[in-house]
Every structure is written in C-alpha cells, then in structure tokens.
PDB file of C-alpha atoms in Angstrom:
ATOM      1  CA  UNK Z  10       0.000   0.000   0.000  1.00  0.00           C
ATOM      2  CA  UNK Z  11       1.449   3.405  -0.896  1.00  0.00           C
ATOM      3  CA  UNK Z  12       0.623   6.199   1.464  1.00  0.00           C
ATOM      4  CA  UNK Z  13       1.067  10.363   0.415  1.00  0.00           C
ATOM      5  CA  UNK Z  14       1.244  12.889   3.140  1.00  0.00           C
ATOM      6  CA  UNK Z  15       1.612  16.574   3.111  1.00  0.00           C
ATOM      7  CA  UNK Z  16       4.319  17.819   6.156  1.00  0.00           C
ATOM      8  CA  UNK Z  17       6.415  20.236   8.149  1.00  0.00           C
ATOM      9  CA  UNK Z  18       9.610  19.477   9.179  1.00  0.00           C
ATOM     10  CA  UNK Z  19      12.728  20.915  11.746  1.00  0.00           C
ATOM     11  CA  UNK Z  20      15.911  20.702  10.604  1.00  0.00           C
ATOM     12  CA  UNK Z  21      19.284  21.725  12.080  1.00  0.00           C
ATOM     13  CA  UNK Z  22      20.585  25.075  10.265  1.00  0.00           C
ATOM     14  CA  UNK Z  23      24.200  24.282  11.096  1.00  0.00           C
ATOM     15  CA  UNK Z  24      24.038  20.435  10.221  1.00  0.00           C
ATOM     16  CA  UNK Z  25      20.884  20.177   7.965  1.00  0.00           C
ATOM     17  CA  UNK Z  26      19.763  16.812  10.195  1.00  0.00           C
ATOM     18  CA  UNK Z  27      16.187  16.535  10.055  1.00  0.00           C
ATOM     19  CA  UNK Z  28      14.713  16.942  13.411  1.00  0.00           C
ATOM     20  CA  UNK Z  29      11.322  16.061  13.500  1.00  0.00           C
ATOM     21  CA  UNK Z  30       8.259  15.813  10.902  1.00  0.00           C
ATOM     22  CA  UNK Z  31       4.437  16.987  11.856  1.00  0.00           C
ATOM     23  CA  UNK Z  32       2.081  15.163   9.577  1.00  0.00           C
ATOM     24  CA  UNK Z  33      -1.698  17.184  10.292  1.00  0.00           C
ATOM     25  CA  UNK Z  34      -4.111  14.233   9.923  1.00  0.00           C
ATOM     26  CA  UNK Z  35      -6.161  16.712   7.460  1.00  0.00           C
ATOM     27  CA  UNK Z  36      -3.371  16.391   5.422  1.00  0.00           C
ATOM     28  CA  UNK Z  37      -3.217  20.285   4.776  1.00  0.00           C
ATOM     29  CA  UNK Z  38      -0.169  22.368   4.231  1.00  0.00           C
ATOM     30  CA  UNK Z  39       0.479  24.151   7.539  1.00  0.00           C
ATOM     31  CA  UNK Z  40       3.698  25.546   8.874  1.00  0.00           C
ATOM     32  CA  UNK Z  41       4.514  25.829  12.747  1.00  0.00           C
ATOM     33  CA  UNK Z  42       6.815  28.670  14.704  1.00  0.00           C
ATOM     34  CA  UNK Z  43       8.154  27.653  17.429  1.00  0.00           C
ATOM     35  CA  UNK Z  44      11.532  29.774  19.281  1.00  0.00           C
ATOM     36  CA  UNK Z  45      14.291  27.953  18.179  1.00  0.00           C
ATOM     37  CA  UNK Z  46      13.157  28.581  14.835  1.00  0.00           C
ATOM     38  CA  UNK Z  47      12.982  32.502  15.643  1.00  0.00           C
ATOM     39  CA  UNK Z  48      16.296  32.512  17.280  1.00  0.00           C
ATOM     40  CA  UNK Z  49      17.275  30.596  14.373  1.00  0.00           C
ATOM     41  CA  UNK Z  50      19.081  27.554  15.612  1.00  0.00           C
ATOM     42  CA  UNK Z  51      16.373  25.622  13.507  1.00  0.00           C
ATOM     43  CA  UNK Z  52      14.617  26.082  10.199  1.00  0.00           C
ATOM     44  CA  UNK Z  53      10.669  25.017   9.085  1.00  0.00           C
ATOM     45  CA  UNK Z  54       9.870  23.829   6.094  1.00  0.00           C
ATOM     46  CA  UNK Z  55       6.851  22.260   4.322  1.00  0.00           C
ATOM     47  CA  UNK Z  56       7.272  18.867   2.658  1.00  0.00           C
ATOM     48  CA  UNK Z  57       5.442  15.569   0.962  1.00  0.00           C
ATOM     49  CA  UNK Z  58       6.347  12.252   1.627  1.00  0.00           C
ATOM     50  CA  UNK Z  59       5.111   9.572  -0.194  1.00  0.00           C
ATOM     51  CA  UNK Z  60       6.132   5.674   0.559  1.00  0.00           C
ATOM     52  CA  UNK Z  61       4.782   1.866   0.511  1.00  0.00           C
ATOM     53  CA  UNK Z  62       4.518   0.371   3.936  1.00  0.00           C
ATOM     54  CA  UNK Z  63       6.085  -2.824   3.143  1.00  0.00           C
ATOM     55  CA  UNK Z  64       9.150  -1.261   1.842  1.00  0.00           C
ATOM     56  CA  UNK Z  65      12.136  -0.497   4.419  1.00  0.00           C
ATOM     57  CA  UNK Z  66      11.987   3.218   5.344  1.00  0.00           C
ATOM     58  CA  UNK Z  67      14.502   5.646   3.167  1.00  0.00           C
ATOM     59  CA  UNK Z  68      14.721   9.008   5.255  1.00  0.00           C
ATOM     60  CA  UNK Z  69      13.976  10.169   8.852  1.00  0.00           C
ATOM     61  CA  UNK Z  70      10.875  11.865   6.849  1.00  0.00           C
ATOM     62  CA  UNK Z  71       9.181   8.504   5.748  1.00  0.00           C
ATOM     63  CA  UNK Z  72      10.404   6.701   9.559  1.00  0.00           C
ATOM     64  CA  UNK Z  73       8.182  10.135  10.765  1.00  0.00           C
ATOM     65  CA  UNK Z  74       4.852   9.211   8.561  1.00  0.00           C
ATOM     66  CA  UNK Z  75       5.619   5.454   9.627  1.00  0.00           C
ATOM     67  CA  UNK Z  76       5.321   6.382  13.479  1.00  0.00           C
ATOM     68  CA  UNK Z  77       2.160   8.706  12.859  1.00  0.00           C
ATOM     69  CA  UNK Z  78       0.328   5.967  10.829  1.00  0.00           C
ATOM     70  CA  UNK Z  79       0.550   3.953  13.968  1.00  0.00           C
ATOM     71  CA  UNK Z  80       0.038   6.132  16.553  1.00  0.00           C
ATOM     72  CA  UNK Z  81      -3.265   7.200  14.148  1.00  0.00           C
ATOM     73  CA  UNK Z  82      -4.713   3.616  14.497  1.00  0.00           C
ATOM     74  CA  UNK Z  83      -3.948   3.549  10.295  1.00  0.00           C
ATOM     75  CA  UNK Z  84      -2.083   0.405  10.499  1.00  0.00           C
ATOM     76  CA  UNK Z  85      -1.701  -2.248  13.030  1.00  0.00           C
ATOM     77  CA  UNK Z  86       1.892  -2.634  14.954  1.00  0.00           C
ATOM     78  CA  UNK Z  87       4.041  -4.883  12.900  1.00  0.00           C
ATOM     79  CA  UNK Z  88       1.759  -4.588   9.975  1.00  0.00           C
ATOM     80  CA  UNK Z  89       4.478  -1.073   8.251  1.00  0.00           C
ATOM     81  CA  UNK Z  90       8.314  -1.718   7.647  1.00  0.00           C
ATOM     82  CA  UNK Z  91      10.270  -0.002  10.074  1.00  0.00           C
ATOM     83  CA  UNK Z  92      13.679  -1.619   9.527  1.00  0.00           C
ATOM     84  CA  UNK Z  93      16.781   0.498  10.243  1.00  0.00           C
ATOM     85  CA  UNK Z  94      14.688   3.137  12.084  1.00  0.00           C
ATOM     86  CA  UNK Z  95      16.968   3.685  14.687  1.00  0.00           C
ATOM     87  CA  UNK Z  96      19.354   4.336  12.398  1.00  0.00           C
ATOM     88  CA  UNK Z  97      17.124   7.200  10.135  1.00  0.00           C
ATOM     89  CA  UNK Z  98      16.610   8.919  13.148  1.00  0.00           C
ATOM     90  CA  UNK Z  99      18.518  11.875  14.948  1.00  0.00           C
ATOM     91  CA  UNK Z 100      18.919  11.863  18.855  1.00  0.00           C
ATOM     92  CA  UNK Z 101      17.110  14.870  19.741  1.00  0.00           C
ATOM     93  CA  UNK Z 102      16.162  17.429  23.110  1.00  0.00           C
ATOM     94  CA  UNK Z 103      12.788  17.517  23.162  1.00  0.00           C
ATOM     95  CA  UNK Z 104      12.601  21.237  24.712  1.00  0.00           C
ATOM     96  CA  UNK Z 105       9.104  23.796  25.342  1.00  0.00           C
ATOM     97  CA  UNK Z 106      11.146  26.003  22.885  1.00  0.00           C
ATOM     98  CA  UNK Z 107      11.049  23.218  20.285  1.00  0.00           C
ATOM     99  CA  UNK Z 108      13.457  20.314  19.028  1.00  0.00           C
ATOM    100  CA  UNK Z 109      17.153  21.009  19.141  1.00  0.00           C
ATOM    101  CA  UNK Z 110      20.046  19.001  19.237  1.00  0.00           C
ATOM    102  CA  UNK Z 111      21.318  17.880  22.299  1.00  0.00           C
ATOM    103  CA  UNK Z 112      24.659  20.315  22.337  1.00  0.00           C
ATOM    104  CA  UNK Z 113      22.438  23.156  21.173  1.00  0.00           C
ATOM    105  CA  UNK Z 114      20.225  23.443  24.482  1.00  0.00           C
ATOM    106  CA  UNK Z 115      22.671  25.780  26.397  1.00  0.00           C
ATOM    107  CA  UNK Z 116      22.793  27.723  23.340  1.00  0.00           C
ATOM    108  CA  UNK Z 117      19.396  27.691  22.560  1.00  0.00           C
ATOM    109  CA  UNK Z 118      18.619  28.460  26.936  1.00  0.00           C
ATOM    110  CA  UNK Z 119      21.363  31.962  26.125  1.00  0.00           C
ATOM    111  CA  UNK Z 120      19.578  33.399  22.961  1.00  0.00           C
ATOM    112  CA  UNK Z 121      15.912  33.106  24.450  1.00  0.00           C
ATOM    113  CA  UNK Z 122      16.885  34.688  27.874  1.00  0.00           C
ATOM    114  CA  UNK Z 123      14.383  37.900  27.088  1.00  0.00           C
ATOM    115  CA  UNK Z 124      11.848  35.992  25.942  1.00  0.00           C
ATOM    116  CA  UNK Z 125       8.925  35.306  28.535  1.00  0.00           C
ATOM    117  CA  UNK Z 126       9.813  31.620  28.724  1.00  0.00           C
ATOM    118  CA  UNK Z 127      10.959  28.634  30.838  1.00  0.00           C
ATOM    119  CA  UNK Z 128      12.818  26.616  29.530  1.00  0.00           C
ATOM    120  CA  UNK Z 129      12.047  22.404  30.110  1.00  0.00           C
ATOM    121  CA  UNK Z 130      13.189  19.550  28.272  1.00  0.00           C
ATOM    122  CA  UNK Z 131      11.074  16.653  28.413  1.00  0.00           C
ATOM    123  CA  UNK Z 132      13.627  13.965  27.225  1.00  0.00           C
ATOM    124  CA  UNK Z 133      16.552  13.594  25.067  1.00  0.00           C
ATOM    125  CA  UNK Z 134      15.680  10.414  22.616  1.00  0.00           C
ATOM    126  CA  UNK Z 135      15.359   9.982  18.945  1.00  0.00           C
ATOM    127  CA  UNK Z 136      11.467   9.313  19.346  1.00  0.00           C
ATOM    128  CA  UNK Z 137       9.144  12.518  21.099  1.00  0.00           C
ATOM    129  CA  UNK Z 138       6.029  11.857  23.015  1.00  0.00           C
ATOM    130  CA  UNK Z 139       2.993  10.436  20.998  1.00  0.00           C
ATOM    131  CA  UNK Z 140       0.824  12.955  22.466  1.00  0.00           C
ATOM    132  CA  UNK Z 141       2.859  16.018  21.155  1.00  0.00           C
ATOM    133  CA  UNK Z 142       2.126  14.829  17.086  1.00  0.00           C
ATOM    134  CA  UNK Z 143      -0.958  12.636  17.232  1.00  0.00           C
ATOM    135  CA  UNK Z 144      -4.234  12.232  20.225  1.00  0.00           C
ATOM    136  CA  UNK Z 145      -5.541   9.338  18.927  1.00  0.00           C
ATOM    137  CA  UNK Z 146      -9.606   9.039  19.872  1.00  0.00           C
ATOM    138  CA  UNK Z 147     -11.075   7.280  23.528  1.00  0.00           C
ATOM    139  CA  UNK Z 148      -8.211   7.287  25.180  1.00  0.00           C
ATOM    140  CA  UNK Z 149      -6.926   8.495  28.574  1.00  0.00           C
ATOM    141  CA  UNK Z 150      -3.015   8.405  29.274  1.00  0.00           C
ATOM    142  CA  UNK Z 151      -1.911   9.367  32.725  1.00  0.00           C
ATOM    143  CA  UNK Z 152       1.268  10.016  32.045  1.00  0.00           C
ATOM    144  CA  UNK Z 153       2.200  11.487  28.321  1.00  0.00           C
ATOM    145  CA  UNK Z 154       6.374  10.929  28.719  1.00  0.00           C
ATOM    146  CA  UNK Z 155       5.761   7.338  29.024  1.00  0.00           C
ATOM    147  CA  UNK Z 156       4.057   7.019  25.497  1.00  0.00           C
ATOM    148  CA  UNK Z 157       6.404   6.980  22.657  1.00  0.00           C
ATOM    149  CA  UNK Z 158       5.602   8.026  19.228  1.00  0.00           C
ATOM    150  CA  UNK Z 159       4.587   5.101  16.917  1.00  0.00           C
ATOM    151  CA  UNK Z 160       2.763   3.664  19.689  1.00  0.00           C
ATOM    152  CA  UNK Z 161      -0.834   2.303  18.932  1.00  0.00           C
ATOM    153  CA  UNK Z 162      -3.826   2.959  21.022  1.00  0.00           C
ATOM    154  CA  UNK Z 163      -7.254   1.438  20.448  1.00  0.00           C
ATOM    155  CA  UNK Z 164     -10.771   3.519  21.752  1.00  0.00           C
ATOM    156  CA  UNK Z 165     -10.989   2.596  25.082  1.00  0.00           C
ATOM    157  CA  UNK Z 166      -7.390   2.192  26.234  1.00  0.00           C
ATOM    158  CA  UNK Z 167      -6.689   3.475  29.605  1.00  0.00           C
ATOM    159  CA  UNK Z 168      -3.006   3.894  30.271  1.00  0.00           C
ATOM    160  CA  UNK Z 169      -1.978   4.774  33.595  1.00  0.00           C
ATOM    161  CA  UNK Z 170       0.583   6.696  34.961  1.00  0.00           C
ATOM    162  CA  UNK Z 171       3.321   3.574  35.343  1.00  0.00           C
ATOM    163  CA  UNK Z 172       2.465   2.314  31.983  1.00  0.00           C
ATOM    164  CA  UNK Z 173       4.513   2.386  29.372  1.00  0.00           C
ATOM    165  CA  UNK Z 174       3.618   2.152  25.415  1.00  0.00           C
ATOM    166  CA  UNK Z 175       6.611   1.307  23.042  1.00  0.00           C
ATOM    167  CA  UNK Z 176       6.787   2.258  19.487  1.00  0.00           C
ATOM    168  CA  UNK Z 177       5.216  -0.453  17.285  1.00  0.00           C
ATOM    169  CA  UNK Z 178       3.458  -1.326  20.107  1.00  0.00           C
ATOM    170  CA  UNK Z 179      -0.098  -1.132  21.837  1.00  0.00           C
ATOM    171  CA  UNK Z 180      -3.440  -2.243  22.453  1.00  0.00           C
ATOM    172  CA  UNK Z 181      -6.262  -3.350  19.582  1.00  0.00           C
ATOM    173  CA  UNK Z 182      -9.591  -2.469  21.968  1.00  0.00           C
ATOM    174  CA  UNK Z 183     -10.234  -1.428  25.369  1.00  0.00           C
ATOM    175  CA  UNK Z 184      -7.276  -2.364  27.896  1.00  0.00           C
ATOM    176  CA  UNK Z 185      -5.905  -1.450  31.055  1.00  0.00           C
ATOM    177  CA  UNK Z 186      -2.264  -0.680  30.893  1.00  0.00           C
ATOM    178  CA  UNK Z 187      -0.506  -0.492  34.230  1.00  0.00           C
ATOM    179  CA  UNK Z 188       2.860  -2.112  33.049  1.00  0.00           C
ATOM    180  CA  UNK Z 189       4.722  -2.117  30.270  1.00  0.00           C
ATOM    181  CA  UNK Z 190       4.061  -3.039  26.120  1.00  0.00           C
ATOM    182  CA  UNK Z 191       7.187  -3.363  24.769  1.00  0.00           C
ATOM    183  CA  UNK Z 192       8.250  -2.735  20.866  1.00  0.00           C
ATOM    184  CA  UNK Z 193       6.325  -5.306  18.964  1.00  0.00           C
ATOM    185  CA  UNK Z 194       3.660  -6.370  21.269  1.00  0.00           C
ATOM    186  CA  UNK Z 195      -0.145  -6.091  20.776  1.00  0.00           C
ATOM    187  CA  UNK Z 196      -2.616  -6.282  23.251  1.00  0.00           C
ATOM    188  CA  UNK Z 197      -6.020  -7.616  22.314  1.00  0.00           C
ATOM    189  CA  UNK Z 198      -9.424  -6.213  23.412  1.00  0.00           C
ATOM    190  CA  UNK Z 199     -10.512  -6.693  27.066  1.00  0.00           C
ATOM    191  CA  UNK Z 200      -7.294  -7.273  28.563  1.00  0.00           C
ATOM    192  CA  UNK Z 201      -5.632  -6.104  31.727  1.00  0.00           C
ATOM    193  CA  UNK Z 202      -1.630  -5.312  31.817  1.00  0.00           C
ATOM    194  CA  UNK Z 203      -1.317  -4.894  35.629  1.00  0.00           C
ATOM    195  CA  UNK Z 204       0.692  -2.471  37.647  1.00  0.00           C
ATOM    196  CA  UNK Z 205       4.896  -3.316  37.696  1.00  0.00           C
ATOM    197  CA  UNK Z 206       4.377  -6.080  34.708  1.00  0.00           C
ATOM    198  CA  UNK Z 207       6.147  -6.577  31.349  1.00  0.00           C
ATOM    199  CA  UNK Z 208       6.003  -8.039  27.961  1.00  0.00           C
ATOM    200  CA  UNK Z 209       8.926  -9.230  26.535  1.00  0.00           C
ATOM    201  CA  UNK Z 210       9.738  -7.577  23.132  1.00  0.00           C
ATOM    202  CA  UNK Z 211      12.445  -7.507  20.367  1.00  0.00           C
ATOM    203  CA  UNK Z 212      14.710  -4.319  20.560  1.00  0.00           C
ATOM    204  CA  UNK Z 213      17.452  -6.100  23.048  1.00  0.00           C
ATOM    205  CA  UNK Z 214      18.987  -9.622  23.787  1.00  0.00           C
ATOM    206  CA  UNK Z 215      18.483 -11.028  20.255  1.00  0.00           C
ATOM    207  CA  UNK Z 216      15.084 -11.992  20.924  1.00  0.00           C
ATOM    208  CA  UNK Z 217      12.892 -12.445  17.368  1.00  0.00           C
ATOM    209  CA  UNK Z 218       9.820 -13.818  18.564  1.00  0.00           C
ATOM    210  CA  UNK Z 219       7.249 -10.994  18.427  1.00  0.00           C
ATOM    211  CA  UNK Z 220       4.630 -12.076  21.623  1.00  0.00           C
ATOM    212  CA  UNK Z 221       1.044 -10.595  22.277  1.00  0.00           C
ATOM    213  CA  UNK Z 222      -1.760 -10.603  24.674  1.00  0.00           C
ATOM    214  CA  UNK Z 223      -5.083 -11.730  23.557  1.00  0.00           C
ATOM    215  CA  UNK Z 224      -8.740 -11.067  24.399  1.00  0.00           C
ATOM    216  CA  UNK Z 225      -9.888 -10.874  27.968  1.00  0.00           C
ATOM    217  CA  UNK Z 226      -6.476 -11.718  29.154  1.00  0.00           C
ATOM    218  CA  UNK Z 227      -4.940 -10.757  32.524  1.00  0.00           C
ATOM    219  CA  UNK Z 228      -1.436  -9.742  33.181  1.00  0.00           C
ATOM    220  CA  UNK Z 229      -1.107  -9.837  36.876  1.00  0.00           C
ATOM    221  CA  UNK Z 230       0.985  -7.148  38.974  1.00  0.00           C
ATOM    222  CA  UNK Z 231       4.701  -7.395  38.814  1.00  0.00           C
ATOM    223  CA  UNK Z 232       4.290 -10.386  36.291  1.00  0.00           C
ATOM    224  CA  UNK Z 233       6.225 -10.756  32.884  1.00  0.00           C
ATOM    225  CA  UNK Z 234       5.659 -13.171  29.704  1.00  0.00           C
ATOM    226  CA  UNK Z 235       8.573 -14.030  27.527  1.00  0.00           C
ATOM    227  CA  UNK Z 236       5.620 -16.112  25.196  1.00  0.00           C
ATOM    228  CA  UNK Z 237       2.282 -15.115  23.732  1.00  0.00           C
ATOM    229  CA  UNK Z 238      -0.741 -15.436  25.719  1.00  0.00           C
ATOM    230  CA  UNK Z 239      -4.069 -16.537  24.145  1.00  0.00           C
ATOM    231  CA  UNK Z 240      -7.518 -15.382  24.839  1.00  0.00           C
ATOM    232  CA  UNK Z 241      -8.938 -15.499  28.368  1.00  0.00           C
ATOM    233  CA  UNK Z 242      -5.354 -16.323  29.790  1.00  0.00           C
ATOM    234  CA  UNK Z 243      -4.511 -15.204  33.385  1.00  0.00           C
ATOM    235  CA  UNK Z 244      -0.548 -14.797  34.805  1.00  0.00           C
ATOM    236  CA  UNK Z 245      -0.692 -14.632  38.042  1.00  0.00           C
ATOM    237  CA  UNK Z 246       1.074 -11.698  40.286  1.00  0.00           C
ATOM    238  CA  UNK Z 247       4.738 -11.903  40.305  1.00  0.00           C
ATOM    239  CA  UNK Z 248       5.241 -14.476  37.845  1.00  0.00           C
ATOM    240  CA  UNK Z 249       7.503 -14.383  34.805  1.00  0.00           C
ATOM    241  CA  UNK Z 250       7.199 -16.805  32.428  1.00  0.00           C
ATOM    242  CA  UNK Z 251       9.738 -16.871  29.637  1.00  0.00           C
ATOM    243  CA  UNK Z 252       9.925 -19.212  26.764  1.00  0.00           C
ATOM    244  CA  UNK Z 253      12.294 -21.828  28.602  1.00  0.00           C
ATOM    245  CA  UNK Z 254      10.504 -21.804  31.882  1.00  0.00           C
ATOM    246  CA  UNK Z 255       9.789 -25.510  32.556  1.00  0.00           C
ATOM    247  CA  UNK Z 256       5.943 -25.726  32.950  1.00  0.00           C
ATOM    248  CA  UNK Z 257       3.891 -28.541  34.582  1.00  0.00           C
ATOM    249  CA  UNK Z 258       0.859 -28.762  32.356  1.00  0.00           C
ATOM    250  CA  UNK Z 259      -2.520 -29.898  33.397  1.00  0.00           C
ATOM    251  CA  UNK Z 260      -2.295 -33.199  31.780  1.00  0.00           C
ATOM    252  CA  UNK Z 261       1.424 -33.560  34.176  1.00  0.00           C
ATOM    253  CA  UNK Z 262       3.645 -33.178  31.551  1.00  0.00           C
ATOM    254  CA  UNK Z 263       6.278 -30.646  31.826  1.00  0.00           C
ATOM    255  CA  UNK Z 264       7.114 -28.538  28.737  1.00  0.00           C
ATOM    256  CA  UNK Z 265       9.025 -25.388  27.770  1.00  0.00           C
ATOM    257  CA  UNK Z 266       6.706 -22.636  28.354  1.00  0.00           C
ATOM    258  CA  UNK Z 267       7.000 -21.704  24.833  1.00  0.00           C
ATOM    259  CA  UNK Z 268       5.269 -24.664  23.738  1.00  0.00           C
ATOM    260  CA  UNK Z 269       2.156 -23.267  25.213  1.00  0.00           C
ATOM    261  CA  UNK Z 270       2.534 -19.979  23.591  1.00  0.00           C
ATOM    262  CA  UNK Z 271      -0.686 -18.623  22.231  1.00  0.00           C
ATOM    263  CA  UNK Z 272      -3.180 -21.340  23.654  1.00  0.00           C
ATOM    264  CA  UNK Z 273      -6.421 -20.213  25.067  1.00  0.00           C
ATOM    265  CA  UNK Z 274      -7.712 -20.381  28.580  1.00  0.00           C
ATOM    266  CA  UNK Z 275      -4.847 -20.813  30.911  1.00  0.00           C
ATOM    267  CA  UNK Z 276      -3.605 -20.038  34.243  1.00  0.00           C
ATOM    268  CA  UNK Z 277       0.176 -19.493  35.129  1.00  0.00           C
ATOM    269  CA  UNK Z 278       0.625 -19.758  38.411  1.00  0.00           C
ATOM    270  CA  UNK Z 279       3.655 -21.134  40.911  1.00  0.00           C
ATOM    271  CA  UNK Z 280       2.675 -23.417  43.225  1.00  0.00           C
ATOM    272  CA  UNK Z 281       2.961 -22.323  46.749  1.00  0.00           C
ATOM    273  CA  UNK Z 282       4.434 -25.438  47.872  1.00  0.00           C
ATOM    274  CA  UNK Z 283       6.742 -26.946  45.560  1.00  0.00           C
ATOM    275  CA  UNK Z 284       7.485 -23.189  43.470  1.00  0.00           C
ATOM    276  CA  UNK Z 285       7.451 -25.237  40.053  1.00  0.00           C
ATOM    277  CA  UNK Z 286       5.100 -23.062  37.700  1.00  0.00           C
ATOM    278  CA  UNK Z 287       2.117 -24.520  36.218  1.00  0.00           C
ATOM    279  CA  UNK Z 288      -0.103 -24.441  33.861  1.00  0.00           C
ATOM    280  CA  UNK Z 289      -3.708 -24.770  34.349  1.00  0.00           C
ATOM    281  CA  UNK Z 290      -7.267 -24.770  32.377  1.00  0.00           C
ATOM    282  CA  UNK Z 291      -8.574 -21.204  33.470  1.00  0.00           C
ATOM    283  CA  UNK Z 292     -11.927 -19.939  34.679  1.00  0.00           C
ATOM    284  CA  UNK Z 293     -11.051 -16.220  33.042  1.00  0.00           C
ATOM    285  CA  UNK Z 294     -14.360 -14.628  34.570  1.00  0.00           C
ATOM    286  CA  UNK Z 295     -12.488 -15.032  38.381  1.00  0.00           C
ATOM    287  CA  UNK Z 296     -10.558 -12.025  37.645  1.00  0.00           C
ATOM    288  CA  UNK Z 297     -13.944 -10.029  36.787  1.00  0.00           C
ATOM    289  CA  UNK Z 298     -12.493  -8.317  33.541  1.00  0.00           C
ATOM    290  CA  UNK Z 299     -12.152  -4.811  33.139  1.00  0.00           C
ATOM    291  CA  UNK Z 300     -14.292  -1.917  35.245  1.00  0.00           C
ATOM    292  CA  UNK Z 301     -16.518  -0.521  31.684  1.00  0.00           C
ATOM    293  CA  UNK Z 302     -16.803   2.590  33.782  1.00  0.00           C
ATOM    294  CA  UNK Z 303     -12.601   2.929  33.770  1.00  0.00           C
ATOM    295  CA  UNK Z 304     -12.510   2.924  29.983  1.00  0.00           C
ATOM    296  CA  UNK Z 305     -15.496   5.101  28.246  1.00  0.00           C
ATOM    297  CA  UNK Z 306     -13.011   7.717  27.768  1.00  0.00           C
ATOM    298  CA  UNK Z 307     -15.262  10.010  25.236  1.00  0.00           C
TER     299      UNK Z 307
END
C-alpha cells in the first residue's frame, strides 16, 4: 500500500539533520513557529512524503509518517516496515522552545533569555512523546512521557501513569495498561496489563519472537511473559514466564513454556508449595475483567 502525506519538518541550520516531521491528519499544508526557529538555531519547512509500507523506510521523513500511521490507528503494529529506524533517526532534546540538538540546548537556553519563557526539556531520545504529534480518539493516558511516538492505542485504552507504550506497540480495543508493552507487542481487546508487569519484546537480547496478549487476558501485577498469551489467559502476580521456563501442564507433563505460547484459557501460576510453575485450564471470569466505567473515555 502506498501512502502520500503533506508535512512540516525541523531541521538543524548548522548540520541540515532533520529533526522532527508533523504530519496534520487533514493532510493540509500548515507551517509551525516555534523559538528555536525565531532565534534561528532551527529552520521550518513544508514537505510531501510519499512511501509503501512494506518497503524499508529511506529518510527520517518517511520513519516520521511510519510512526504517525501507527500512533493514528492507520495500520496495526508490525503490519508497516520499520527496519533500520533507529538508524534514520537523529537523537534529539525535546525542549518547550522546540526540538534542538542535544549540544544546542545551552545555546538555545542563552539566545531566548528575554523571551517570557521557561525553559524544560522533556527527554533527550530519537522518538518525542505520541501525544505532542498525534491524540488518537477514547483514550486516557496518565502520564504522556511514558508514550512513545509510533505507539498504537485502540478507543478505550486506559493507560496509567506507570504504563509504558513502546513504538510499534499497543493495544487493539479497550485495555488497562498499568505495566509495560514493549516494541512489537499487541494487546487484544478486554485485557488487563497490571501495575509493575512486562512483555517481553524484540529491541534487546536477540530476541525475534514478536509475543502478544489476547482477548480478555490478565497480566497480573509485577508479572512478565517471555511467550504469547491466548484469549482469556490469566498470569498470576509476580510471575515471569519466559519461553524456557519448565511448565507442569494440566495433563502432568512438563514442557518449555513456549510450547504453550498462544493457547487459550490458561492459568500461570507457581505453586505455593513446591514453586514449580504450572499451567492450568482457566476460569477467566475469576478475575472479573475490566471496570466498563474505567474505559469510556469520550
């Protein structure tokens, strides 16, 4: 699929380094101001990028349109190319007076001294905060620093203020996001990442295996998969269960736990006694699914 979009971009004036890219979702022509740009460390400039998602991305321009397509619900995580991102992109100070580069902020703090401003930089990253490009619809985020650009929320996603939402990551319907999504990782509708917990993704340690969450699914506090769950699946509380934890299944056999990656109705839980971690058929409904009240966020 080949996608055309109309843009403004930041560059450097002393480098030339693209910055950052705003894509309006009307898809007009419009041109921001901001005070580096009137002090002149940076330059605006309007642009159009066109590119096909299942090509690798070319340009820190068409990595920018890539990470606004997701965070606009356009395309699903893992559904666009975004090989060699990292690369495309420039480490950047995300400042109130707009993007810099990192060894420009004490410049940039000296030539808007007069102006009636405070300085603050948010974070110093190559990806800004989702909320600062794109607000996708129905959602509530507690905590705006701890959603990256490129991440992917559905209507009805509630994100609180210790989640955290990865580029190429996110939910697919209503969730509850307490812990972490990391890159790669989808969460299905219904589902409940709990306070403290984590999803294992793909950015460090080799891993390739991209793992999700399914429907109605229930990711208990401090708890951590390093496999997919299926539907109406249920970790409980300080559990981790990566792919090579040995599993005692409810027929007795034990298995790698990556052998029961993406099968319906379980319960992970350690027993109490003997600490081996089983597996067994789940009653889902016993952790009473998510509060409707916590996620009509119109």
């Amino acid at each position: 699929m080949t996608i055309k979009r109309n843009g403004h971009r930041y560059i450097d004036v002393e480098t030339g380094k693209t910055l950052d890219v705003w894509f309006p979702r009307s898809n007009k022509e419009i041109t921001r101001s901001c005070l580096a740009s009137k002090v002149g460390l940076i330059e605006g400039e309007l642009i159009e990028v066109e590119l096909e998602i299942n090509e690798a991305p070319k340009s820190a321009e068409d990595a920018y349109l890539r990470l606004h397509l997701l965070s606009e619900c356009a395309v699903q995580p893992n559904a666009i190319n975004l090989e060699g991102v990292f690369g495309l992109l420039t480490n950047v100070a995300w400042t109130s007076a707009g993007p810099v580069l990192p060894n420009k902020v004490e410049e940039l703090r000296e030539l808007i001294a007069s102006e009636n401003h405070h300085l603050t930089v948010s974070s110093i990253d190559k990806f800004p905060r989702m909320t600062d490009y794109v607000i996708p619809e129905g959602v509530r985020i507690g905590d705006a620093d701890r959603v990256r650009m490129g991440a992917h929320l559905a209507s009805g996603t509630t994100v609180m203020h210790e989640g955290f939402v990865n580029f190429n990551a996110g939910t697919l319907g209503s969730s509850m996001v307490e812990g972490r999504i990391s890159q790669g990782v989808i969460v299905g509708n219904g589902s409940d990442i709990g306070g403290g917990s984590s999803t294992m993704g793909t950015l460090s340690g080799g891993g390739k295996t991209i793992n999700s969450i399914g429907q109605n699914s229930m990711l208990g506090a401090n708890a951590g998969v390093g496999i997919s769950l299926g539907d109406d699946c249920i970790v409980e509380a300080g559990l981790y269960v990566t792919a090579g934890s040995k599993v005692t299944t409810p027929d007795g056999k034990v298995v790698a736990a990556r052998e029961l990656s993406g099968m319906n109705g379980l319960l992970f839980r350690r027993n109490s006694q003997t600490g081996a971690i089983e597996a067994i058929v789940a009653d889902a409904s016993k952790w009473g699914g998510l509060n409707a009240s916590l996620h009509s966020n119109d």
